[in-house]
Coordinates of C-alpha atoms in Angstrom, one line a residue:
Chain A
M36 CA -116.2 10.9 -40.4
L37 CA -112.5 12.9 -40.5
E38 CA -113.1 12.7 -44.4
G39 CA -116.1 14.4 -44.5
L40 CA -114.6 17.2 -41.7
R41 CA -111.8 17.4 -44.0
A42 CA -114.4 17.7 -47.1
Y43 CA -116.3 19.8 -45.5
G44 CA -113.5 22.9 -44.9
L45 CA -112.6 22.2 -48.5
I46 CA -115.9 23.2 -49.7
M47 CA -116.3 25.3 -47.0
A48 CA -113.0 27.5 -48.1
M49 CA -114.2 27.4 -51.8
W50 CA -117.5 29.3 -51.2
V51 CA -115.5 31.6 -48.7
R52 CA -113.0 32.5 -51.9
S53 CA -116.2 33.1 -53.9
T54 CA -118.0 35.3 -51.7
M55 CA -114.8 37.5 -51.1
A56 CA -115.0 38.0 -55.1
Y57 CA -117.8 41.0 -54.6
R58 CA -116.5 42.5 -51.1
A59 CA -118.5 45.6 -51.2
S60 CA -121.4 42.7 -51.4
F61 CA -119.9 40.6 -48.5
A62 CA -119.4 43.7 -46.5
M63 CA -123.5 44.6 -46.4
T64 CA -125.0 40.9 -45.9
V65 CA -122.3 40.6 -43.1
F66 CA -123.8 44.0 -41.7
G67 CA -127.2 42.7 -42.7
D68 CA -127.2 39.6 -40.7
F69 CA -126.3 41.2 -37.7
T70 CA -128.9 44.1 -38.0
V71 CA -131.4 41.3 -38.6
T72 CA -130.8 39.9 -35.3
A73 CA -130.0 43.0 -33.8
F74 CA -133.8 43.9 -34.7
D75 CA -134.8 41.0 -32.3
F76 CA -133.0 42.9 -29.1
V77 CA -133.9 46.3 -30.3
T78 CA -137.9 44.7 -30.1
I79 CA -137.2 43.7 -26.8
L80 CA -135.8 47.0 -26.1
L81 CA -138.6 48.8 -27.1
M82 CA -140.5 46.9 -25.3
F83 CA -138.8 48.1 -22.4
S84 CA -139.3 51.4 -23.1
H85 CA -142.7 51.0 -21.9
V86 CA -142.4 48.1 -19.3
D87 CA -139.6 47.4 -16.3
A88 CA -140.3 43.6 -16.3
L89 CA -141.6 41.1 -19.0
G90 CA -143.0 38.5 -17.4
G91 CA -141.5 38.8 -13.9
Y92 CA -138.0 39.4 -16.0
T93 CA -135.8 42.2 -15.9
L94 CA -134.0 43.8 -19.2
Q95 CA -130.6 42.2 -17.9
E96 CA -132.1 38.9 -17.2
I97 CA -133.8 38.4 -20.7
A98 CA -130.3 39.6 -22.2
L99 CA -128.8 36.2 -21.0
L100 CA -131.2 34.8 -22.4
Y101 CA -131.1 35.9 -25.7
G102 CA -127.4 36.6 -25.5
V103 CA -126.9 32.3 -25.2
S104 CA -129.7 31.9 -27.2
A105 CA -128.7 33.9 -30.2
T106 CA -124.9 32.5 -29.8
A107 CA -125.8 28.8 -29.9
F108 CA -127.7 29.2 -32.5
G109 CA -125.6 31.5 -35.1
L110 CA -122.5 29.3 -34.3
C111 CA -125.0 26.1 -35.3
D112 CA -126.4 28.9 -38.8
L113 CA -122.9 29.1 -39.5
L114 CA -121.7 25.6 -39.3
L115 CA -124.9 24.0 -41.2
G116 CA -127.5 27.1 -41.8
S117 CA -127.4 25.7 -45.1
M118 CA -129.0 22.5 -45.0
D119 CA -131.9 23.9 -46.2
R120 CA -131.0 23.5 -49.5
V121 CA -131.6 19.8 -49.0
G122 CA -135.3 20.0 -50.8
R123 CA -134.3 22.5 -53.8
R124 CA -131.5 19.7 -54.7
V125 CA -134.2 16.8 -54.0
R126 CA -136.1 18.4 -56.6
D127 CA -134.1 19.3 -59.5
G128 CA -132.0 16.5 -59.2
T129 CA -128.8 17.8 -58.2
L130 CA -128.2 16.0 -55.1
D131 CA -127.4 13.3 -57.7
T132 CA -124.1 15.0 -58.4
L133 CA -123.4 15.1 -54.6
L134 CA -124.0 10.8 -53.7
V135 CA -121.7 9.8 -56.6
R136 CA -118.6 11.9 -55.4
P137 CA -116.7 9.5 -52.1
V138 CA -117.1 12.0 -49.8
P139 CA -119.9 11.7 -47.2
V140 CA -123.1 13.3 -48.5
L141 CA -123.8 15.0 -45.0
A142 CA -120.5 17.0 -45.5
Q143 CA -122.2 18.0 -48.5
V144 CA -124.6 18.9 -47.8
A145 CA -124.0 20.9 -44.5
A146 CA -120.7 23.5 -46.5
D147 CA -123.3 23.8 -49.4
R148 CA -123.1 27.5 -50.3
F149 CA -121.2 28.3 -46.6
A150 CA -122.1 31.8 -45.8
L151 CA -119.5 33.4 -43.9
R152 CA -121.9 36.3 -43.6
R153 CA -123.5 34.5 -40.6
L154 CA -120.5 36.1 -38.5
G155 CA -123.2 38.9 -38.3
R156 CA -125.3 36.7 -36.2
I157 CA -122.9 35.8 -33.8
T158 CA -121.5 38.8 -33.0
Q159 CA -124.2 40.3 -32.6
G160 CA -125.4 37.5 -30.2
L161 CA -122.2 37.9 -28.0
L162 CA -122.2 41.1 -27.7
V163 CA -125.9 40.9 -25.9
L164 CA -124.4 37.7 -23.9
G165 CA -121.5 40.6 -22.9
Y166 CA -123.9 42.6 -21.8
A167 CA -125.5 40.6 -19.9
L168 CA -122.5 39.1 -17.8
L169 CA -121.3 42.5 -17.3
S170 CA -124.8 44.4 -15.6
L171 CA -126.3 41.3 -14.0
D172 CA -125.4 40.5 -10.2
I173 CA -124.5 37.3 -10.0
A174 CA -123.1 35.5 -7.3
W175 CA -121.0 33.6 -9.2
T176 CA -119.2 30.0 -9.3
P177 CA -117.0 27.6 -10.6
L178 CA -119.9 25.7 -11.3
K179 CA -121.9 28.5 -13.3
V180 CA -118.6 30.1 -15.4
L181 CA -118.9 26.5 -17.2
M182 CA -122.3 26.1 -17.2
L183 CA -122.0 29.5 -20.1
P184 CA -119.3 27.9 -22.4
M185 CA -121.4 24.3 -22.2
M186 CA -124.2 26.2 -23.1
V187 CA -123.6 27.6 -25.6
V188 CA -121.8 24.9 -27.4
S189 CA -124.5 22.3 -26.3
G190 CA -127.0 24.8 -27.2
A191 CA -125.4 24.6 -30.7
A192 CA -125.4 20.9 -31.2
I193 CA -129.1 20.5 -30.4
F194 CA -130.1 23.0 -33.1
G195 CA -127.7 21.3 -35.6
A196 CA -129.5 18.3 -34.9
V197 CA -132.4 19.8 -35.6
F198 CA -131.1 21.1 -39.1
V199 CA -130.2 17.7 -39.7
A200 CA -133.8 16.7 -38.7
G201 CA -135.0 18.8 -40.6
A202 CA -133.0 18.4 -43.8
A203 CA -134.1 14.3 -43.1
F204 CA -137.6 14.9 -43.3
Q205 CA -137.0 17.3 -46.7
F206 CA -135.8 14.0 -48.6
V207 CA -139.5 13.0 -47.8
A208 CA -141.3 16.9 -48.2
Q209 CA -138.9 18.2 -50.6
D210 CA -140.0 22.0 -50.3
A211 CA -141.1 22.5 -47.1
S212 CA -137.9 24.1 -45.8
E213 CA -140.0 26.5 -44.0
V214 CA -141.2 23.9 -41.0
Q215 CA -137.3 23.5 -40.5
N216 CA -137.4 27.4 -39.8
S217 CA -140.2 27.7 -37.8
F218 CA -138.2 24.9 -35.2
T219 CA -134.5 26.6 -35.4
Y220 CA -135.3 30.2 -36.1
G221 CA -138.8 30.2 -34.8
G222 CA -136.9 28.1 -31.7
T223 CA -134.3 30.8 -31.0
T224 CA -137.0 33.5 -30.8
L225 CA -138.8 31.3 -28.5
L226 CA -136.0 30.8 -26.3
Q227 CA -135.0 35.0 -26.6
Y228 CA -137.9 35.3 -24.0
P229 CA -138.5 33.9 -20.7
P230 CA -140.1 30.6 -20.2
T231 CA -142.9 32.2 -17.8
I232 CA -145.1 34.2 -20.5
F233 CA -145.4 31.1 -22.7
A234 CA -148.5 28.8 -22.0
K235 CA -147.2 25.9 -19.6
D236 CA -148.1 23.2 -22.8
L237 CA -145.9 24.9 -25.0
V238 CA -142.9 25.0 -22.3
R239 CA -143.8 21.3 -21.7
G240 CA -143.4 20.9 -26.1
V241 CA -140.4 22.5 -25.8
T242 CA -139.0 20.2 -23.1
F243 CA -140.3 17.3 -23.3
V244 CA -140.6 16.8 -27.2
V245 CA -138.1 19.3 -29.0
P246 CA -136.2 19.8 -26.4
L247 CA -134.8 23.3 -27.2
A248 CA -135.5 24.4 -23.2
F249 CA -132.3 22.9 -22.9
V250 CA -130.2 25.1 -25.9
S251 CA -130.7 28.1 -22.7
W252 CA -133.9 28.2 -20.2
L253 CA -132.9 25.6 -18.2
P254 CA -129.0 25.7 -17.9
A255 CA -129.4 29.8 -18.0
L256 CA -132.3 29.9 -15.0
Y257 CA -130.3 27.6 -13.2
V258 CA -127.4 30.2 -13.6
L259 CA -130.0 33.3 -12.6
G260 CA -131.0 30.9 -9.5
R261 CA -134.8 31.1 -11.1
E262 CA -137.3 28.5 -11.4
Y263 CA -138.6 26.6 -14.0
P264 CA -142.2 27.2 -14.7
V265 CA -142.7 23.2 -15.7
D266 CA -141.7 21.4 -12.4
L267 CA -138.0 19.2 -12.8
P268 CA -135.5 18.5 -10.5
Q269 CA -132.6 21.3 -10.7
W270 CA -130.1 18.6 -12.1
V271 CA -131.6 19.0 -15.1
A272 CA -129.9 21.9 -15.8
F273 CA -126.6 19.8 -16.5
L274 CA -127.7 18.1 -18.8
P275 CA -127.3 19.6 -22.3
P276 CA -124.5 18.0 -23.3
L277 CA -126.2 14.3 -23.0
V278 CA -129.7 15.8 -24.6
A279 CA -127.7 16.9 -27.6
A280 CA -125.9 14.1 -27.6
G281 CA -129.2 12.3 -27.8
C282 CA -130.8 14.4 -30.3
W283 CA -127.9 13.8 -33.1
V284 CA -128.3 10.1 -32.5
L285 CA -131.5 10.7 -33.3
A286 CA -131.2 12.8 -36.0
G287 CA -128.5 11.0 -37.8
L288 CA -130.5 7.7 -37.8
A289 CA -133.5 10.0 -39.2
W290 CA -130.5 11.5 -41.9
R291 CA -129.8 8.0 -43.3
A292 CA -133.5 7.0 -43.3
G293 CA -134.1 10.1 -45.5
L294 CA -131.3 9.3 -47.8
R295 CA -131.9 5.9 -48.1
A296 CA -135.7 7.0 -49.4
Y297 CA -134.5 9.0 -52.0
R298 CA -135.4 8.6 -55.0
S299 CA -133.9 10.7 -58.1
T300 CA -136.1 12.8 -60.2
G301 CA -135.2 10.3 -62.9
S302 CA -136.9 12.1 -65.9
Chain B
M104 CA -154.9 46.0 -70.1
R105 CA -155.9 42.1 -70.5
L106 CA -152.1 40.8 -71.1
Y107 CA -151.3 42.1 -67.6
A108 CA -154.3 40.5 -66.1
V109 CA -153.1 37.2 -68.0
V110 CA -149.5 37.7 -66.4
A111 CA -151.2 38.4 -62.8
G112 CA -153.2 35.3 -63.2
G113 CA -150.3 33.5 -64.3
A114 CA -148.1 34.3 -61.3
F115 CA -151.1 33.8 -59.3
R116 CA -150.9 29.9 -60.9
R117 CA -147.2 29.5 -60.5
Y118 CA -147.6 30.2 -56.5
A119 CA -150.5 28.3 -56.1
T120 CA -148.3 25.0 -58.0
Y121 CA -146.0 24.7 -54.4
R122 CA -148.6 23.5 -52.2
T123 CA -145.8 21.8 -49.5
A124 CA -144.2 24.8 -49.6
T125 CA -147.8 26.8 -48.7
A126 CA -148.6 24.2 -46.3
A127 CA -145.3 24.8 -44.7
G128 CA -145.7 28.5 -44.8
V129 CA -148.6 28.6 -43.2
F130 CA -147.4 26.2 -40.5
T131 CA -144.3 28.7 -40.3
N132 CA -146.5 32.3 -40.2
T133 CA -148.4 29.9 -37.1
V134 CA -145.4 29.3 -35.1
F135 CA -144.3 32.7 -34.8
G136 CA -147.7 33.8 -34.7
F137 CA -148.1 32.0 -31.3
I138 CA -144.7 33.2 -29.6
V139 CA -145.2 36.9 -30.3
A140 CA -149.1 36.5 -29.6
Y141 CA -147.0 35.7 -26.4
T142 CA -145.1 38.1 -26.1
Y143 CA -147.4 41.1 -26.7
I144 CA -150.0 39.2 -24.1
A145 CA -146.7 39.4 -21.3
L146 CA -146.3 43.3 -22.5
W147 CA -149.5 44.2 -22.7
D148 CA -150.5 42.6 -19.3
V149 CA -148.2 45.1 -17.6
R150 CA -149.5 48.2 -20.0
P151 CA -152.6 47.9 -21.0
E152 CA -153.6 49.9 -23.6
L153 CA -150.1 50.6 -24.7
G154 CA -150.2 52.2 -27.9
G155 CA -153.8 52.8 -27.7
Y156 CA -154.4 49.3 -28.4
D157 CA -156.2 46.5 -26.2
T158 CA -155.0 43.2 -25.7
S159 CA -157.2 41.6 -28.0
E160 CA -156.4 44.6 -30.7
A161 CA -152.5 43.9 -30.4
L162 CA -153.1 40.1 -30.7
T163 CA -155.0 40.9 -33.6
Y164 CA -151.8 43.0 -35.0
V165 CA -149.9 40.5 -34.4
W166 CA -152.1 38.2 -36.7
L167 CA -152.3 40.9 -39.6
G168 CA -148.8 40.8 -39.5
Q169 CA -148.1 37.3 -40.1
A170 CA -151.4 36.9 -42.0
L171 CA -149.9 39.8 -44.8
L172 CA -146.2 38.8 -44.2
M173 CA -145.5 37.5 -47.5
A174 CA -148.5 39.7 -49.5
C175 CA -146.6 42.8 -48.8
A176 CA -143.1 41.1 -49.2
M177 CA -142.2 43.0 -45.9
M178 CA -139.4 40.9 -46.0
G179 CA -138.6 41.0 -49.6
G180 CA -139.0 37.9 -51.9
G181 CA -140.9 37.9 -54.8
F182 CA -140.1 38.7 -58.5
E183 CA -137.2 41.1 -57.2
D184 CA -134.5 37.7 -57.1
E185 CA -135.4 36.8 -60.7
L186 CA -135.4 40.9 -62.7
V187 CA -132.1 41.1 -60.9
E188 CA -130.6 38.0 -61.6
R189 CA -132.0 38.8 -65.2
I190 CA -130.4 42.0 -65.1
R191 CA -127.1 40.5 -64.0
T192 CA -127.0 37.8 -67.1
G193 CA -128.2 40.2 -69.3
D194 CA -131.4 38.8 -70.1
I195 CA -133.1 41.7 -69.5
A196 CA -131.9 42.7 -73.3
V197 CA -134.4 40.3 -74.4
D198 CA -137.1 41.5 -71.9
L199 CA -136.5 45.1 -73.0
Y200 CA -137.1 43.9 -76.7
R201 CA -140.7 43.3 -75.9
P202 CA -143.6 45.4 -76.9
V203 CA -144.8 45.3 -73.0
D204 CA -143.7 47.5 -70.5
L205 CA -141.8 46.5 -68.1
Q206 CA -142.6 48.1 -65.1
L207 CA -146.0 47.3 -65.7
W208 CA -145.2 43.6 -66.8
W209 CA -143.4 42.8 -63.9
M210 CA -145.6 45.0 -61.5
A211 CA -148.9 42.5 -62.6
G212 CA -147.2 39.4 -62.1
D213 CA -146.1 41.1 -58.4
L214 CA -149.7 41.7 -57.9
G215 CA -151.1 38.1 -59.1
R216 CA -148.2 37.1 -56.3
A217 CA -149.2 38.9 -53.2
A218 CA -153.1 37.9 -53.8
F219 CA -151.7 33.5 -53.5
H220 CA -149.9 34.5 -50.5
L221 CA -152.9 36.4 -49.8
L222 CA -154.7 33.7 -49.4
G223 CA -152.2 31.0 -49.7
R224 CA -150.8 31.9 -46.7
G225 CA -152.5 34.9 -44.7
V226 CA -156.3 33.0 -44.4
V227 CA -155.4 30.0 -42.1
P228 CA -152.8 32.1 -40.0
M229 CA -155.4 34.1 -39.6
F230 CA -158.1 31.5 -38.5
L231 CA -156.5 29.8 -36.3
G232 CA -155.1 33.0 -34.7
A233 CA -158.4 33.2 -34.0
L234 CA -159.7 30.2 -32.8
A235 CA -156.4 30.4 -30.0
F236 CA -156.5 34.2 -28.9
D237 CA -159.5 36.7 -28.3
L238 CA -159.7 39.1 -31.6
A239 CA -160.6 42.0 -32.8
L240 CA -162.6 41.3 -35.6
P241 CA -164.1 44.1 -37.0
G242 CA -167.7 44.9 -36.3
S243 CA -169.0 46.8 -39.5
P244 CA -169.0 44.8 -42.8
W245 CA -167.3 47.8 -44.3
T246 CA -164.0 47.3 -42.8
W247 CA -163.4 44.8 -44.7
P248 CA -163.2 46.2 -48.6
A249 CA -161.9 49.6 -46.7
F250 CA -158.9 46.7 -45.5
F251 CA -158.7 45.1 -48.7
V252 CA -158.4 48.5 -50.9
S253 CA -155.3 49.1 -48.4
V254 CA -154.0 46.1 -48.6
F255 CA -153.7 46.3 -52.1
L256 CA -152.2 49.6 -52.0
G257 CA -149.9 48.5 -49.5
V258 CA -148.8 45.5 -51.9
V259 CA -148.4 48.6 -54.7
V260 CA -146.0 50.3 -52.2
S261 CA -144.3 47.7 -51.6
F262 CA -143.6 46.5 -55.3
A263 CA -142.8 49.6 -56.1
M264 CA -139.7 50.0 -53.7
R265 CA -138.9 46.6 -54.7
Y266 CA -138.5 47.6 -58.3
L267 CA -136.4 50.5 -57.8
V268 CA -134.0 49.1 -55.6
A269 CA -133.6 45.9 -58.6
M270 CA -132.7 48.7 -61.0
S271 CA -129.8 49.4 -58.8
A272 CA -128.7 46.0 -60.5
F273 CA -128.1 48.0 -63.4
W274 CA -125.4 49.8 -61.7
L275 CA -124.0 47.3 -58.7
M276 CA -124.5 43.8 -61.2
D277 CA -124.7 42.2 -57.6
G278 CA -127.9 42.6 -56.4
A279 CA -127.6 40.9 -52.8
G280 CA -126.7 43.3 -50.7
A281 CA -128.6 46.3 -51.3
M282 CA -131.8 43.7 -51.5
R283 CA -131.2 42.7 -48.2
I284 CA -130.5 46.3 -46.6
V285 CA -134.5 47.2 -47.6
S286 CA -135.5 43.5 -46.5
L287 CA -134.0 45.0 -43.3
A288 CA -135.8 48.4 -43.6
G289 CA -139.0 46.6 -44.4
L290 CA -139.0 44.1 -41.3
F291 CA -137.9 47.3 -39.0
F292 CA -140.0 50.1 -40.1
S293 CA -143.0 48.1 -41.8
G294 CA -144.2 47.3 -38.1
M295 CA -143.9 44.0 -38.3
L296 CA -141.7 44.0 -35.2
L297 CA -143.5 46.1 -33.3
P298 CA -146.2 48.2 -34.2
L299 CA -145.0 51.5 -34.9
N300 CA -147.4 53.4 -32.5
L301 CA -144.6 52.1 -29.5
F302 CA -141.7 53.3 -31.2
P303 CA -140.7 56.1 -29.2
G304 CA -140.4 59.9 -30.0
L305 CA -139.3 61.2 -33.1
L306 CA -138.2 57.0 -34.0
G307 CA -141.6 56.7 -34.4
E308 CA -142.9 59.7 -35.8
V309 CA -140.1 59.3 -38.7
A310 CA -141.3 55.3 -39.1
R311 CA -145.0 56.6 -39.4
T312 CA -144.0 58.8 -42.0
L313 CA -141.7 56.5 -44.2
P314 CA -143.2 54.0 -47.2
W315 CA -143.0 50.9 -45.3
S316 CA -146.0 51.6 -42.7
S317 CA -147.7 51.3 -45.7
L318 CA -147.0 47.5 -45.7
L319 CA -148.4 46.5 -42.5
Q320 CA -149.4 49.4 -39.6
V321 CA -151.8 51.1 -42.3
P322 CA -153.8 48.4 -43.0
A323 CA -153.5 46.8 -39.4
D324 CA -155.2 50.1 -38.8
V325 CA -157.8 50.4 -41.0
F326 CA -158.6 46.3 -40.4
L327 CA -158.5 47.9 -36.0
G328 CA -161.5 50.3 -37.3
K329 CA -158.6 53.3 -36.2
H330 CA -159.5 55.1 -39.8
T331 CA -162.5 56.1 -40.4
G332 CA -164.3 58.5 -42.8
W333 CA -162.1 61.4 -43.2
G334 CA -159.0 59.3 -42.0
L335 CA -159.9 56.3 -44.0
A336 CA -159.4 58.7 -46.9
E337 CA -155.6 60.6 -45.5
A338 CA -154.5 56.8 -44.9
Y339 CA -155.4 55.7 -48.6
A340 CA -153.9 58.9 -49.4
F341 CA -150.7 58.4 -47.6
Q342 CA -150.0 54.8 -49.3
G343 CA -151.1 55.9 -53.0
G344 CA -148.8 58.8 -52.4
W345 CA -145.7 56.7 -51.4
A346 CA -147.4 54.5 -54.8
V347 CA -147.0 57.2 -57.2
V348 CA -143.4 58.2 -55.8
L349 CA -141.9 55.5 -55.5
L350 CA -143.4 54.0 -58.8
L351 CA -142.0 57.3 -61.0
A352 CA -138.8 57.2 -59.1
G353 CA -138.9 53.5 -60.3
R354 CA -139.4 54.4 -63.7
L355 CA -136.6 57.2 -63.8
A356 CA -134.4 55.0 -62.6
Q357 CA -135.4 52.5 -65.6
T358 CA -135.1 55.0 -67.9
A359 CA -131.5 55.7 -66.4
A360 CA -130.6 52.1 -66.9
T361 CA -132.0 51.4 -70.2
R362 CA -129.9 53.8 -72.1
R363 CA -126.5 53.0 -70.5
V364 CA -127.3 49.2 -70.5
V365 CA -124.2 47.3 -71.9
V366 CA -125.3 43.4 -72.4
Q367 CA -123.0 40.9 -70.7
G368 CA -121.3 38.7 -72.4
G369 CA -122.3 39.3 -76.1

């Protein structure tokens, strides 16, 4: 574990140094990552130039959902966002190089092409989150205050588990990295809108099957004092850390199974 | 001419090879289609007839966006990475020796790619969208060919823009930043996020005049029957005009670049 983190740090530092070789390009890509995520919120702003509420939620309330989801996802994307390259490495056989090094494969894959530009995404999420917190009129309790960092950290962990599970799936599927995108990028887009606008079955799916609802919807609706559209007791809002831990156990098992099933290209 | 047809066919087959990737892409387009469709339903629920579309037209717009995303390369992603890489490594020198036109060569390939993506990644999401939602499909059979002409023009405009940006790699060496900025503009100004009719005031007017509106907004409006008769001719003229201007600009940049080309590493 410790060895893995150390390796992750070293590989990460190497990629950061190499990115910094082209500074102008780096600045443009950070700006790019900031903007592409900001577009999601700009879309919401454009929608709100025509309406006062969407699915019964005000702009400020949606900004809270958005801020939590975007920050949690941004954090996870910074740390594990390159995991969708596993498929390519399986295809071209370069995964073998990682297998012979005396360092956990997961750490190497996770740090592979570490992209510091993804700070742009986190910055954007934090800005919207800050706007939401400043403009919302919430009756703050110590518990609600604690919920905020808890949501972001467990949310990032839940997304992280999805990334790892997706990477494990690529040992089998090889060039299906886009399936992973629908759960990660698609998931964060989904969570940026209130659950009331989606079909009940879809809401159930992201609550009970792929538990993305625990990233932001459930805890954030508790903070906002809103009801969840699918009947659930209120205490489930406190479950995100447990859900995240459960997801990581499953994702870890999937990763092991995937790695064990790996056959090199061998030609 | 035959040569370019062969290049286009080759590109089509090349993309057709990645079957799992295509299936995965269809899955992703469908998932995003569903998410966006629900947000549009919520929006049109409050404001029916927003932007001149009724709800089923708005939903059709969503699925057209998913179907054309890859074909019109609204977020980039096609030949340009490869071309920039060839410029960066100096392999471009070999291409310049070949007795073919560089710009036409890459355009043929990109048309082949677009044709594959229209079939491989466009048809199935559109079909699934039509199953799940009440879409406004064309009433007249003539709308279909009119739509495909508009899509073709959109692909050419998209190619011309990406070619122009790829040429910047002759000066910048690392084209990643510039390409990223253009792909962002493409995402925003094509109408992929929200129909450009919904952009307020001056922003909307500017957005509808920029070349990117040729990639989705114009073909979608043709599909929805918003441009007919002279209006259709105007829409084509708009797309065709941008295609010519951008292709010429790319040609100029290419001439300027090849005159100062310095082959790296030898």
